[in-house]
CSV table of C-alpha atoms in Angstrom, one decimal:
chain,number,residue,atom,x,y,z
R,1,MET,CA,138.9,120.3,109.9
R,2,TRP,CA,137.3,116.8,110.0
R,3,GLU,CA,134.7,118.0,112.6
R,4,MET,CA,133.8,120.9,110.3
R,5,MET,CA,133.4,118.6,107.3
R,6,LYS,CA,131.2,116.3,109.4
R,7,GLU,CA,129.0,119.2,110.4
R,8,ILE,CA,128.7,120.3,106.8
R,9,ARG,CA,127.7,116.7,105.7
R,10,GLU,CA,125.0,116.6,108.5
R,11,LEU,CA,123.6,120.0,107.4
R,12,VAL,CA,123.5,118.8,103.7
R,13,MET,CA,121.6,115.6,104.7
R,14,LEU,CA,119.2,117.6,106.8
R,15,PHE,CA,118.5,119.9,103.9
R,16,LEU,CA,117.9,117.0,101.5
R,17,MET,CA,115.6,115.3,104.0
R,18,ALA,CA,113.6,118.6,104.4
R,19,LEU,CA,113.5,118.9,100.6
R,20,CYS,CA,112.2,115.3,100.2
R,21,SER,CA,109.5,115.9,102.8
R,22,LYS,CA,108.4,119.1,101.0
R,23,LEU,CA,108.2,117.4,97.7
R,24,THR,CA,106.3,114.4,99.1
R,25,ALA,CA,103.9,116.8,100.8
R,26,THR,CA,103.2,118.8,97.7
R,27,SER,CA,103.1,116.1,95.1
R,28,GLY,CA,102.1,113.0,97.0
R,29,LYS,CA,105.0,111.1,95.5
R,30,THR,CA,108.2,109.9,97.1
R,31,MET,CA,111.4,111.3,95.7
R,32,THR,CA,114.3,108.9,95.4
R,33,ILE,CA,117.9,110.2,95.7
R,34,ARG,CA,120.3,108.1,93.7
R,35,LYS,CA,123.9,107.7,94.7
R,36,TRP,CA,126.5,108.1,92.1
R,37,GLN,CA,128.7,105.0,91.9
R,38,VAL,CA,131.9,104.2,90.1
R,39,PRO,CA,131.6,100.9,88.3
R,40,ALA,CA,133.4,98.2,90.3
R,41,GLU,CA,136.0,97.6,87.5
R,42,ASP,CA,136.9,101.2,87.2
R,43,SER,CA,137.0,101.6,91.0
R,44,TYR,CA,139.6,98.9,91.2
R,45,CYS,CA,141.6,100.4,88.4
R,46,LEU,CA,141.5,103.8,90.0
R,47,SER,CA,142.9,102.3,93.1
R,48,TRP,CA,145.5,100.3,91.2
R,49,ARG,CA,146.8,103.3,89.4
R,50,LEU,CA,147.0,105.3,92.6
R,51,GLY,CA,149.1,102.4,94.1
R,52,VAL,CA,151.3,102.5,91.0
R,53,GLU,CA,151.8,106.3,91.1
R,54,THR,CA,152.5,106.4,94.8
R,55,ASN,CA,155.1,103.5,94.4
R,56,ASN,CA,153.1,101.3,96.7
R,57,ILE,CA,152.7,98.7,93.9
R,58,ARG,CA,156.1,97.8,92.6
R,59,ALA,CA,157.8,95.6,90.0
R,60,TRP,CA,154.5,95.0,88.2
R,61,PRO,CA,155.2,93.3,84.9
R,62,ILE,CA,152.1,94.3,82.9
R,63,VAL,CA,148.9,96.2,83.4
R,64,PRO,CA,146.2,94.0,84.9
R,65,ASN,CA,143.9,92.6,82.2
R,66,GLN,CA,140.8,94.1,83.7
R,67,CYS,CA,142.4,97.6,83.6
R,68,LEU,CA,143.5,97.7,80.0
R,69,ARG,CA,140.4,99.7,78.9
R,70,TYR,CA,140.8,102.0,81.8
R,71,VAL,CA,144.5,102.7,81.1
R,72,GLU,CA,143.7,103.2,77.4
R,73,SER,CA,141.0,105.8,78.3
R,74,TYR,CA,143.3,107.5,80.8
R,75,MET,CA,146.1,107.8,78.2
R,76,ILE,CA,144.2,109.0,75.2
R,77,LEU,CA,141.0,110.8,76.4
R,78,GLY,CA,142.7,113.8,78.0
R,79,GLN,CA,143.2,113.0,81.6
R,80,TYR,CA,146.9,112.0,81.2
R,81,GLU,CA,147.6,115.4,79.5
R,82,ARG,CA,145.7,117.3,82.2
R,83,ASP,CA,147.7,115.5,84.9
R,84,ILE,CA,150.9,116.3,83.1
R,85,ASP,CA,149.9,120.0,82.9
R,86,LEU,CA,149.0,120.2,86.5
R,87,ILE,CA,152.4,118.7,87.6
R,88,ILE,CA,154.3,121.0,85.1
R,89,ASP,CA,152.5,124.0,86.6
R,90,GLN,CA,153.7,123.0,90.0
R,91,VAL,CA,157.3,122.7,88.7
R,92,MET,CA,156.9,126.2,87.1
R,93,ASP,CA,155.8,127.6,90.5
R,94,TYR,CA,158.9,126.1,92.1
R,95,VAL,CA,161.2,127.5,89.4
R,96,ASN,CA,159.7,130.9,89.6
R,97,ASP,CA,159.2,131.3,93.3
R,98,ASP,CA,161.8,129.1,95.1
R,99,VAL,CA,164.9,128.9,92.9
R,100,VAL,CA,167.6,131.6,93.0
R,101,LEU,CA,170.2,130.7,90.5
R,102,SER,CA,173.9,131.3,91.2
R,103,ASN,CA,174.5,132.0,87.5
R,104,ASP,CA,177.9,130.4,87.8
R,105,GLY,CA,177.2,127.9,85.1
R,106,PHE,CA,176.5,125.0,87.5
R,107,ASP,CA,172.8,125.4,88.1
R,108,ALA,CA,171.5,122.0,86.8
R,109,TRP,CA,168.2,120.4,86.0
R,110,ILE,CA,167.8,116.7,85.0
R,111,LEU,CA,165.1,115.3,82.7
R,112,ASP,CA,164.5,111.7,81.8
R,113,VAL,CA,163.9,111.1,78.1
R,114,ASP,CA,161.4,108.3,77.4
R,115,ASP,CA,157.8,109.3,78.4
R,116,THR,CA,159.2,112.4,80.1
R,117,CYS,CA,160.5,114.5,77.2
R,118,ILE,CA,159.2,112.3,74.4
R,119,SER,CA,156.3,109.9,74.3
R,120,ASN,CA,156.1,106.2,73.4
R,121,LEU,CA,152.3,106.3,73.6
R,122,PHE,CA,151.9,105.1,70.0
R,123,TYR,CA,154.2,102.1,70.6
R,124,TYR,CA,152.3,101.1,73.7
R,125,GLN,CA,149.0,101.6,72.0
R,126,GLY,CA,150.1,98.6,69.9
R,127,LYS,CA,151.0,96.8,73.0
R,128,ARG,CA,147.6,97.1,74.6
R,129,PHE,CA,148.8,100.1,76.7
R,130,GLY,CA,151.0,97.9,78.8
R,131,GLY,CA,148.9,94.8,78.7
R,132,ASP,CA,151.6,92.8,76.9
R,133,PRO,CA,154.9,91.7,78.3
R,134,TYR,CA,157.9,93.9,77.6
R,135,ASP,CA,159.3,93.3,74.2
R,136,PRO,CA,162.9,94.4,73.8
R,137,LYS,CA,163.1,93.7,70.1
R,138,GLY,CA,159.8,95.5,69.4
R,139,PHE,CA,160.8,98.5,71.4
R,140,LYS,CA,164.2,98.7,69.7
R,141,GLU,CA,162.5,98.7,66.3
R,142,TRP,CA,160.2,101.5,67.5
R,143,ALA,CA,162.8,103.7,69.1
R,144,LEU,CA,165.1,103.4,66.1
R,145,LYS,CA,162.5,105.0,63.9
R,146,GLY,CA,163.1,108.3,65.9
R,147,VAL,CA,159.5,109.4,65.7
R,148,CYS,CA,158.6,109.8,69.4
R,149,PRO,CA,156.6,113.1,69.7
R,150,ALA,CA,157.4,115.6,72.4
R,151,ILE,CA,155.2,115.8,75.5
R,152,PRO,CA,153.9,119.3,75.2
R,153,GLY,CA,153.8,120.3,78.9
R,154,VAL,CA,157.4,119.1,79.4
R,155,LEU,CA,158.6,120.9,76.3
R,156,ARG,CA,157.0,124.1,77.6
R,157,LEU,CA,158.9,123.6,80.9
R,158,TYR,CA,162.1,122.7,79.1
R,159,ASN,CA,162.1,126.0,77.2
R,160,LYS,CA,161.5,127.9,80.4
R,161,LEU,CA,164.4,126.1,82.1
R,162,ILE,CA,166.7,127.0,79.2
R,163,LYS,CA,165.6,130.6,79.1
R,164,LYS,CA,166.1,131.0,82.9
R,165,GLY,CA,169.6,129.8,82.7
R,166,PHE,CA,169.6,126.2,83.9
R,167,ARG,CA,172.1,123.7,82.5
R,168,VAL,CA,169.7,120.9,81.5
R,169,PHE,CA,170.9,117.3,81.3
R,170,LEU,CA,168.8,114.7,79.5
R,171,VAL,CA,169.5,111.3,81.1
R,172,THR,CA,168.2,108.1,79.5
R,173,GLY,CA,168.8,104.4,80.0
R,174,ARG,CA,168.8,103.9,76.3
R,175,SER,CA,172.0,102.3,75.0
R,176,GLU,CA,174.5,104.9,73.6
R,177,ALA,CA,175.8,102.5,71.0
R,178,THR,CA,172.4,101.5,69.7
R,179,PHE,CA,170.2,104.6,70.1
R,180,GLY,CA,172.7,107.5,70.5
R,181,GLN,CA,172.3,109.3,67.1
R,182,THR,CA,168.6,108.4,66.7
R,183,THR,CA,167.7,109.7,70.1
R,184,LEU,CA,169.7,112.9,69.5
R,185,ASN,CA,167.9,113.5,66.2
R,186,ASN,CA,164.5,112.6,67.7
R,187,LEU,CA,164.9,115.1,70.5
R,188,HIS,CA,166.2,117.9,68.2
R,189,SER,CA,163.3,117.3,65.8
R,190,GLN,CA,160.9,117.8,68.7
R,191,GLY,CA,162.4,121.1,69.9
R,192,PHE,CA,164.7,119.9,72.6
R,193,LEU,CA,167.7,122.0,71.8
R,194,ALA,CA,170.4,123.9,73.7
R,195,TYR,CA,170.7,121.3,76.5
R,196,GLU,CA,174.0,120.9,78.3
R,197,ARG,CA,174.4,117.2,77.7
R,198,LEU,CA,172.5,114.1,76.5
R,199,ILE,CA,173.6,111.2,78.6
R,200,LEU,CA,172.9,107.6,77.4
R,201,ARG,CA,174.0,104.4,78.9
R,202,SER,CA,177.5,103.4,77.9
R,203,ASP,CA,179.1,100.1,78.4
R,204,GLU,CA,180.6,101.4,81.7
R,205,TYR,CA,177.1,101.1,83.2
R,206,LYS,CA,176.1,97.8,81.7
R,207,GLY,CA,174.4,95.5,84.2
R,208,MET,CA,173.2,98.3,86.5
R,209,ASN,CA,169.4,98.7,87.0
R,210,ALA,CA,167.9,102.1,86.3
R,211,LEU,CA,168.1,103.4,89.8
R,212,GLU,CA,171.8,102.5,90.2
R,213,TYR,CA,172.7,103.8,86.8
R,214,LYS,CA,170.9,107.2,87.2
R,215,SER,CA,172.3,107.6,90.8
R,216,GLU,CA,175.8,107.1,89.4
R,217,ILE,CA,175.2,109.7,86.6
R,218,ARG,CA,173.9,112.3,89.2
R,219,LYS,CA,176.9,111.5,91.4
R,220,ASN,CA,179.2,112.3,88.6
R,221,LEU,CA,177.5,115.6,87.9
R,222,VAL,CA,177.6,116.7,91.5
R,223,GLU,CA,181.3,115.8,91.6
R,224,GLU,CA,181.8,118.0,88.6
R,225,GLY,CA,180.4,120.9,90.7
R,226,TYR,CA,176.7,121.0,89.5
R,227,MET,CA,173.9,121.9,91.9
R,228,ILE,CA,170.8,119.8,90.9
R,229,TRP,CA,167.8,122.0,91.5
R,230,GLY,CA,165.3,119.7,89.9
R,231,ASN,CA,164.9,116.1,88.6
R,232,ILE,CA,161.9,114.9,86.6
R,233,GLY,CA,161.0,111.4,85.4
R,234,ASP,CA,158.0,109.1,84.8
R,235,GLN,CA,159.5,106.2,86.8
R,236,TRP,CA,160.3,106.2,90.5
R,237,SER,CA,163.8,104.8,89.6
R,238,ASP,CA,164.4,108.2,87.8
R,239,ILE,CA,164.0,110.1,91.0
R,240,GLN,CA,165.1,107.8,93.8
R,241,GLY,CA,168.6,106.7,94.9
R,242,ASP,CA,171.5,109.1,95.5
R,243,TYR,CA,172.0,112.7,94.6
R,244,VAL,CA,168.4,113.1,93.5
R,245,GLY,CA,168.4,116.9,93.7
R,246,ILE,CA,166.7,119.5,95.7
R,247,ARG,CA,163.2,118.8,94.3
R,248,THR,CA,161.9,115.7,92.4
R,249,PHE,CA,158.8,115.5,90.3
R,250,LYS,CA,157.1,112.3,89.2
R,251,LEU,CA,155.1,112.2,85.9
R,252,PRO,CA,152.3,109.6,85.6
R,253,ASN,CA,152.9,106.4,83.6
R,254,PRO,CA,150.6,103.5,84.2
R,255,MET,CA,151.9,101.6,81.2
R,256,TYR,CA,155.1,100.0,82.5
R,257,PHE,CA,157.5,99.8,85.4
R,258,VAL,CA,161.3,100.2,85.3
R,259,PRO,CA,163.2,99.1,88.4
């Protein structure tokens, strides 16, 4: 494959050289071929986001200052939505082509809530798209408003899962005591209905990090008899650990990291 690509590149260069020679011969002027270059700052930020999404860059506290404009553009100018849709299309293919449900009432699918089902984009817009340190008080005030919009691609998938017969579990690290009713109302208002269970963090799981907590929730579901066909989240801690399911899918999120 690489040898073929090398040959193609050589043929292209020969063609361009011949074209330049012809233009020079006919016009007496030299043709300059300009190379397209990504600005150095954007080039670094592209690499930084790749590192984040592949989990090679971990435990980062805030978006690097030089990448604030890049992350803003990524989140609001359409590429984020296109990336979500591409991933959701892959999930749809898996659901349609590879999953054969047992229809015994124990075919399960797990979805994270924040920035998977519903979006906190408007909140993080006020936080310079992740350029400011995490603010527990500020996020609490935002989440208690219950106005997070649905992420359209995920809602489309959700309706497909429900229609196909999955038992869908919405699992979030939000505190049950603080955010329980607000989160339920927010999800319902955005079209997330008919799920099997909304699971929030109870006092029993206080002190666990996200990976430990979600692993324990999945363990409990498996012990109840559920087969986890799929598991989707925007953080690596959503889809790593124990009992992750047959397939996991990571949605992009360059605004914050949850261990």
